[in-house]
């Protein structure tokens, strides 16, 4: 199925019920219900030509919702979920907890522990890529370099979970620079945006889209360009909030260090 044939404006994932999500709802997640349904629906549509990759699952919530969708569909594709599986609040290793939470879906999920910015991908095509780990320009660039070239035009889908988050202004900048390769097709929840690739991502595209090292002035200028590019599909206020965050935190490029 070509994903540009989908009626994205109709938000077909709205038809996903709590019963459909089932055991996935028991796994802790910060996703809104709209986002949870989106993840399930996208995974359920997967054809199986490539892997499903979840970057930044935290306690396993996004992975569980993707796995529930995969189980409901016809794809036999594996799911790989990447995270540090540790937080300052939870000093114990969370990996075992996440593996237990994902046990209802058997051995289909592989949990990869470590710094996502240091991970590599050589597993072929990626059909569904969920990104909830681009908390700095450095990591956003590394994710793009490693995973975006594996996306197939009009067949794969990219979920940018925090695309409109005030503390991650580099994401719209990055995706606007990749406009020759991606089409914005949907928004879910408050800050999540969905893209489909329209061309293969090359090293030249990635070089032009790098966000690491941008000065505040350059970041703001490119953010303004992104706001214009994604208007009126996405709310202008979200980009204004990102702009204000950069101005309030000069030189800061880690989401967790940004203060309102």
mmCIF file of C-alpha atoms in Angstrom:
data_model
loop_
_atom_site.group_PDB
_atom_site.id
_atom_site.type_symbol
_atom_site.label_atom_id
_atom_site.label_comp_id
_atom_site.label_asym_id
_atom_site.label_seq_id
_atom_site.Cartn_x
_atom_site.Cartn_y
_atom_site.Cartn_z
ATOM 1 C CA UNK A 1 0.000 0.000 0.000
ATOM 2 C CA UNK A 2 1.310 3.420 -0.924
ATOM 3 C CA UNK A 3 0.959 5.614 2.116
ATOM 4 C CA UNK A 4 0.272 8.690 0.028
ATOM 5 C CA UNK A 5 -3.035 7.012 -0.887
ATOM 6 C CA UNK A 6 -4.173 7.066 2.764
ATOM 7 C CA UNK A 7 -6.812 9.641 3.712
ATOM 8 C CA UNK A 8 -4.723 11.050 6.544
ATOM 9 C CA UNK A 9 -7.108 13.943 7.136
ATOM 10 C CA UNK A 10 -9.742 11.415 8.209
ATOM 11 C CA UNK A 11 -7.440 10.132 10.987
ATOM 12 C CA UNK A 12 -8.292 6.448 10.449
ATOM 13 C CA UNK A 13 -6.618 5.499 13.737
ATOM 14 C CA UNK A 14 -9.551 7.068 15.572
ATOM 15 C CA UNK A 15 -11.403 3.784 14.978
ATOM 16 C CA UNK A 16 -8.938 1.897 17.205
ATOM 17 C CA UNK A 17 -10.679 0.991 20.464
ATOM 18 C CA UNK A 18 -9.395 0.417 23.975
ATOM 19 C CA UNK A 19 -10.215 -3.265 23.461
ATOM 20 C CA UNK A 20 -7.987 -3.281 20.386
ATOM 21 C CA UNK A 21 -5.115 -1.847 22.406
ATOM 22 C CA UNK A 22 -5.788 -4.424 25.106
ATOM 23 C CA UNK A 23 -2.740 -5.375 27.160
ATOM 24 C CA UNK A 24 -0.754 -2.470 25.716
ATOM 25 C CA UNK A 25 -2.715 -0.041 27.875
ATOM 26 C CA UNK A 26 -1.305 -1.702 30.987
ATOM 27 C CA UNK A 27 2.225 -0.668 30.020
ATOM 28 C CA UNK A 28 3.104 2.822 31.366
ATOM 29 C CA UNK A 29 3.362 5.487 28.692
ATOM 30 C CA UNK A 30 3.341 9.248 28.277
ATOM 31 C CA UNK A 31 1.548 8.925 24.935
ATOM 32 C CA UNK A 32 -1.884 10.478 24.666
ATOM 33 C CA UNK A 33 -4.703 8.151 23.660
ATOM 34 C CA UNK A 34 -4.728 9.714 20.197
ATOM 35 C CA UNK A 35 -1.030 8.933 19.852
ATOM 36 C CA UNK A 36 -1.490 5.424 21.257
ATOM 37 C CA UNK A 37 -4.144 4.701 18.639
ATOM 38 C CA UNK A 38 -1.905 6.129 15.935
ATOM 39 C CA UNK A 39 1.002 3.852 16.890
ATOM 40 C CA UNK A 40 -1.274 0.808 16.964
ATOM 41 C CA UNK A 41 -2.879 1.665 13.637
ATOM 42 C CA UNK A 42 0.397 2.315 11.825
ATOM 43 C CA UNK A 43 1.847 -0.976 13.048
ATOM 44 C CA UNK A 44 -1.330 -2.836 12.087
ATOM 45 C CA UNK A 45 -0.984 -1.507 8.517
ATOM 46 C CA UNK A 46 2.597 -2.740 8.197
ATOM 47 C CA UNK A 47 3.200 -5.079 5.268
ATOM 48 C CA UNK A 48 6.328 -6.695 6.672
ATOM 49 C CA UNK A 49 8.948 -5.574 4.155
ATOM 50 C CA UNK A 50 11.007 -3.936 6.892
ATOM 51 C CA UNK A 51 11.593 -3.717 10.610
ATOM 52 C CA UNK A 52 9.631 -1.660 13.104
ATOM 53 C CA UNK A 53 11.950 0.521 15.186
ATOM 54 C CA UNK A 54 11.053 2.371 18.373
ATOM 55 C CA UNK A 55 13.644 4.894 19.545
ATOM 56 C CA UNK A 56 13.100 5.975 23.140
ATOM 57 C CA UNK A 57 10.524 3.604 24.596
ATOM 58 C CA UNK A 58 11.287 4.561 28.239
ATOM 59 C CA UNK A 59 9.135 2.074 30.209
ATOM 60 C CA UNK A 60 7.977 0.236 27.102
ATOM 61 C CA UNK A 61 4.736 2.088 26.416
ATOM 62 C CA UNK A 62 5.317 2.997 22.778
ATOM 63 C CA UNK A 63 6.766 -0.438 22.024
ATOM 64 C CA UNK A 64 3.711 -2.125 23.556
ATOM 65 C CA UNK A 65 1.318 -0.101 21.427
ATOM 66 C CA UNK A 66 3.304 -0.893 18.298
ATOM 67 C CA UNK A 67 3.444 -4.583 19.209
ATOM 68 C CA UNK A 68 -0.306 -4.706 19.772
ATOM 69 C CA UNK A 69 -0.795 -3.271 16.289
ATOM 70 C CA UNK A 70 1.646 -5.713 14.743
ATOM 71 C CA UNK A 71 -0.172 -8.601 16.406
ATOM 72 C CA UNK A 72 -3.446 -7.422 14.879
ATOM 73 C CA UNK A 73 -2.013 -7.102 11.374
ATOM 74 C CA UNK A 74 -0.426 -9.441 8.879
ATOM 75 C CA UNK A 75 3.199 -8.370 9.213
ATOM 76 C CA UNK A 76 5.676 -10.745 10.790
ATOM 77 C CA UNK A 77 8.303 -8.020 11.038
ATOM 78 C CA UNK A 78 10.389 -7.790 14.202
ATOM 79 C CA UNK A 79 10.351 -4.789 16.508
ATOM 80 C CA UNK A 80 13.530 -3.270 17.890
ATOM 81 C CA UNK A 81 13.163 -0.872 20.783
ATOM 82 C CA UNK A 82 16.099 1.279 21.849
ATOM 83 C CA UNK A 83 16.635 3.096 25.129
ATOM 84 C CA UNK A 84 19.076 3.604 27.964
ATOM 85 C CA UNK A 85 16.558 1.754 30.142
ATOM 86 C CA UNK A 86 17.664 3.842 33.099
ATOM 87 C CA UNK A 87 16.702 7.271 34.426
ATOM 88 C CA UNK A 88 17.875 9.475 37.306
ATOM 89 C CA UNK A 89 14.585 8.714 39.091
ATOM 90 C CA UNK A 90 14.874 4.954 38.591
ATOM 91 C CA UNK A 91 18.414 3.982 39.504
ATOM 92 C CA UNK A 92 17.828 0.273 39.017
ATOM 93 C CA UNK A 93 18.112 -1.272 35.561
ATOM 94 C CA UNK A 94 14.758 -0.862 33.801
ATOM 95 C CA UNK A 95 15.563 -3.331 31.031
ATOM 96 C CA UNK A 96 14.176 -6.343 32.870
ATOM 97 C CA UNK A 97 11.018 -4.396 33.747
ATOM 98 C CA UNK A 98 10.460 -3.444 30.114
ATOM 99 C CA UNK A 99 11.100 -6.976 28.893
ATOM 100 C CA UNK A 100 8.527 -8.239 31.388
ATOM 101 C CA UNK A 101 6.031 -5.592 30.255
ATOM 102 C CA UNK A 102 6.481 -6.673 26.635
ATOM 103 C CA UNK A 103 6.247 -10.399 27.414
ATOM 104 C CA UNK A 104 2.610 -10.706 26.200
ATOM 105 C CA UNK A 105 3.930 -10.344 22.637
ATOM 106 C CA UNK A 106 6.476 -13.118 22.988
ATOM 107 C CA UNK A 107 9.938 -12.871 21.495
ATOM 108 C CA UNK A 108 8.934 -10.458 18.751
ATOM 109 C CA UNK A 109 10.561 -7.479 20.461
ATOM 110 C CA UNK A 110 14.288 -6.984 20.868
ATOM 111 C CA UNK A 111 15.347 -4.429 23.475
ATOM 112 C CA UNK A 112 18.608 -2.651 22.667
ATOM 113 C CA UNK A 113 20.192 -0.912 25.646
ATOM 114 C CA UNK A 114 22.527 2.054 25.376
ATOM 115 C CA UNK A 115 22.983 5.577 24.097
ATOM 116 C CA UNK A 116 20.835 5.859 20.968
ATOM 117 C CA UNK A 117 23.314 8.340 19.488
ATOM 118 C CA UNK A 118 25.875 5.523 19.441
ATOM 119 C CA UNK A 119 23.669 2.876 17.840
ATOM 120 C CA UNK A 120 24.035 1.596 14.303
ATOM 121 C CA UNK A 121 21.525 0.003 11.961
ATOM 122 C CA UNK A 122 22.438 -2.540 9.304
ATOM 123 C CA UNK A 123 19.237 -4.570 9.312
ATOM 124 C CA UNK A 124 17.863 -3.456 5.962
ATOM 125 C CA UNK A 125 14.634 -1.607 5.298
ATOM 126 C CA UNK A 126 12.674 0.061 8.094
ATOM 127 C CA UNK A 127 8.911 0.174 7.654
ATOM 128 C CA UNK A 128 7.884 2.053 10.806
ATOM 129 C CA UNK A 129 10.283 4.379 12.630
ATOM 130 C CA UNK A 130 9.168 5.999 15.871
ATOM 131 C CA UNK A 131 11.472 8.714 17.217
ATOM 132 C CA UNK A 132 11.069 9.842 20.825
ATOM 133 C CA UNK A 133 14.736 10.239 21.639
ATOM 134 C CA UNK A 134 15.943 13.279 19.688
ATOM 135 C CA UNK A 135 16.465 15.318 22.840
ATOM 136 C CA UNK A 136 19.463 17.187 21.423
ATOM 137 C CA UNK A 137 20.628 18.239 17.958
ATOM 138 C CA UNK A 138 23.479 15.747 18.183
ATOM 139 C CA UNK A 139 21.129 12.830 18.782
ATOM 140 C CA UNK A 140 18.628 14.080 16.202
ATOM 141 C CA UNK A 141 21.382 14.195 13.590
ATOM 142 C CA UNK A 142 22.701 10.740 14.497
ATOM 143 C CA UNK A 143 19.223 9.208 14.331
ATOM 144 C CA UNK A 144 18.704 10.730 10.899
ATOM 145 C CA UNK A 145 22.088 9.553 9.648
ATOM 146 C CA UNK A 146 21.647 6.005 10.877
ATOM 147 C CA UNK A 147 17.969 5.260 10.315
ATOM 148 C CA UNK A 148 16.456 7.643 7.737
ATOM 149 C CA UNK A 149 18.294 6.093 4.739
ATOM 150 C CA UNK A 150 16.571 2.772 5.551
ATOM 151 C CA UNK A 151 13.102 4.261 4.993
ATOM 152 C CA UNK A 152 11.380 3.359 1.716
ATOM 153 C CA UNK A 153 9.621 6.108 -0.272
ATOM 154 C CA UNK A 154 5.826 6.014 0.039
ATOM 155 C CA UNK A 155 5.940 2.684 1.932
ATOM 156 C CA UNK A 156 7.622 3.557 5.225
ATOM 157 C CA UNK A 157 6.410 5.960 7.890
ATOM 158 C CA UNK A 158 8.250 8.217 10.342
ATOM 159 C CA UNK A 159 6.709 9.247 13.656
ATOM 160 C CA UNK A 160 8.371 12.320 15.173
ATOM 161 C CA UNK A 161 6.855 12.060 18.639
ATOM 162 C CA UNK A 162 8.124 15.392 20.003
ATOM 163 C CA UNK A 163 8.064 17.367 16.763
ATOM 164 C CA UNK A 164 6.182 20.320 18.254
ATOM 165 C CA UNK A 165 7.585 20.088 21.784
ATOM 166 C CA UNK A 166 8.753 23.518 22.921
ATOM 167 C CA UNK A 167 12.081 22.135 24.112
ATOM 168 C CA UNK A 168 13.049 20.441 20.844
ATOM 169 C CA UNK A 169 13.103 23.227 18.225
ATOM 170 C CA UNK A 170 15.761 21.443 16.167
ATOM 171 C CA UNK A 171 13.219 18.856 14.980
ATOM 172 C CA UNK A 172 11.160 21.178 12.731
ATOM 173 C CA UNK A 173 14.444 22.657 11.501
ATOM 174 C CA UNK A 174 15.720 19.197 10.601
ATOM 175 C CA UNK A 175 12.552 18.039 8.860
ATOM 176 C CA UNK A 176 12.137 21.305 6.939
ATOM 177 C CA UNK A 177 15.651 20.805 5.587
ATOM 178 C CA UNK A 178 14.586 17.313 4.494
ATOM 179 C CA UNK A 179 11.501 18.573 2.661
ATOM 180 C CA UNK A 180 12.735 17.009 -0.585
ATOM 181 C CA UNK A 181 12.537 13.606 1.105
ATOM 182 C CA UNK A 182 9.560 13.779 3.478
ATOM 183 C CA UNK A 183 5.931 14.868 3.392
ATOM 184 C CA UNK A 184 4.055 15.863 6.546
ATOM 185 C CA UNK A 185 0.823 13.867 6.538
ATOM 186 C CA UNK A 186 -0.664 14.023 10.029
ATOM 187 C CA UNK A 187 -0.565 15.365 13.548
ATOM 188 C CA UNK A 188 -1.618 13.389 16.608
ATOM 189 C CA UNK A 189 -2.000 14.371 20.241
ATOM 190 C CA UNK A 190 -0.354 17.656 21.111
ATOM 191 C CA UNK A 191 3.149 17.480 19.679
ATOM 192 C CA UNK A 192 3.402 14.362 17.505
ATOM 193 C CA UNK A 193 3.802 14.619 13.717
ATOM 194 C CA UNK A 194 3.791 11.899 11.068
ATOM 195 C CA UNK A 195 5.817 11.950 7.856
ATOM 196 C CA UNK A 196 6.111 9.657 4.873
ATOM 197 C CA UNK A 197 9.310 9.546 2.827
ATOM 198 C CA UNK A 198 8.928 10.655 -0.777
ATOM 199 C CA UNK A 199 12.528 9.986 -1.825
ATOM 200 C CA UNK A 200 15.526 8.083 -0.517
ATOM 201 C CA UNK A 201 17.543 10.042 2.017
ATOM 202 C CA UNK A 202 21.133 10.516 0.868
ATOM 203 C CA UNK A 203 24.301 11.718 2.566
ATOM 204 C CA UNK A 204 23.886 15.079 0.840
ATOM 205 C CA UNK A 205 20.382 15.453 2.277
ATOM 206 C CA UNK A 206 21.666 14.577 5.739
ATOM 207 C CA UNK A 207 24.525 17.058 5.507
ATOM 208 C CA UNK A 208 22.118 19.861 4.628
ATOM 209 C CA UNK A 209 19.800 18.896 7.482
ATOM 210 C CA UNK A 210 22.354 18.832 10.297
ATOM 211 C CA UNK A 211 21.319 20.839 13.315
ATOM 212 C CA UNK A 212 24.321 20.342 15.586
ATOM 213 C CA UNK A 213 26.450 23.454 15.870
ATOM 214 C CA UNK A 214 23.827 25.947 14.737
ATOM 215 C CA UNK A 215 24.077 29.274 16.542
ATOM 216 C CA UNK A 216 20.972 30.641 18.215
ATOM 217 C CA UNK A 217 20.606 33.111 15.353
ATOM 218 C CA UNK A 218 20.840 30.389 12.712
ATOM 219 C CA UNK A 219 18.536 28.062 14.631
ATOM 220 C CA UNK A 220 15.901 30.775 14.988
ATOM 221 C CA UNK A 221 16.125 31.744 11.322
ATOM 222 C CA UNK A 222 15.669 28.149 10.223
ATOM 223 C CA UNK A 223 12.898 27.647 12.754
ATOM 224 C CA UNK A 224 11.033 30.573 11.198
ATOM 225 C CA UNK A 225 11.477 28.934 7.793
ATOM 226 C CA UNK A 226 10.129 25.666 9.194
ATOM 227 C CA UNK A 227 7.106 27.398 10.712
ATOM 228 C CA UNK A 228 6.316 28.895 7.322
ATOM 229 C CA UNK A 229 6.810 25.578 5.530
ATOM 230 C CA UNK A 230 4.523 23.627 7.859
ATOM 231 C CA UNK A 231 1.816 26.304 7.988
ATOM 232 C CA UNK A 232 -1.165 26.043 8.154
ATOM 233 C CA UNK A 233 -1.061 22.286 8.780
ATOM 234 C CA UNK A 234 0.588 22.790 12.168
ATOM 235 C CA UNK A 235 -0.312 25.503 14.708
ATOM 236 C CA UNK A 236 1.835 28.634 14.596
ATOM 237 C CA UNK A 237 1.748 28.900 18.390
ATOM 238 C CA UNK A 238 3.790 25.720 18.752
ATOM 239 C CA UNK A 239 6.609 27.215 16.704
ATOM 240 C CA UNK A 240 6.303 30.475 18.641
ATOM 241 C CA UNK A 241 6.750 28.484 21.857
ATOM 242 C CA UNK A 242 9.872 26.839 20.448
ATOM 243 C CA UNK A 243 11.231 30.222 19.416
ATOM 244 C CA UNK A 244 10.610 31.616 22.903
ATOM 245 C CA UNK A 245 12.394 28.630 24.429
ATOM 246 C CA UNK A 246 15.523 29.266 22.364
ATOM 247 C CA UNK A 247 15.510 32.940 23.342
ATOM 248 C CA UNK A 248 15.065 32.059 27.025
ATOM 249 C CA UNK A 249 17.888 29.502 26.934
ATOM 250 C CA UNK A 250 20.727 30.933 24.836
ATOM 251 C CA UNK A 251 23.183 28.301 23.707
ATOM 252 C CA UNK A 252 21.348 25.438 25.409
ATOM 253 C CA UNK A 253 20.903 22.374 23.211
ATOM 254 C CA UNK A 254 19.643 19.685 25.572
ATOM 255 C CA UNK A 255 15.889 19.460 26.080
ATOM 256 C CA UNK A 256 16.224 18.535 29.748
ATOM 257 C CA UNK A 257 18.354 21.630 30.431
ATOM 258 C CA UNK A 258 15.926 24.080 28.877
ATOM 259 C CA UNK A 259 13.983 26.173 31.367
ATOM 260 C CA UNK A 260 10.802 28.069 30.695
#
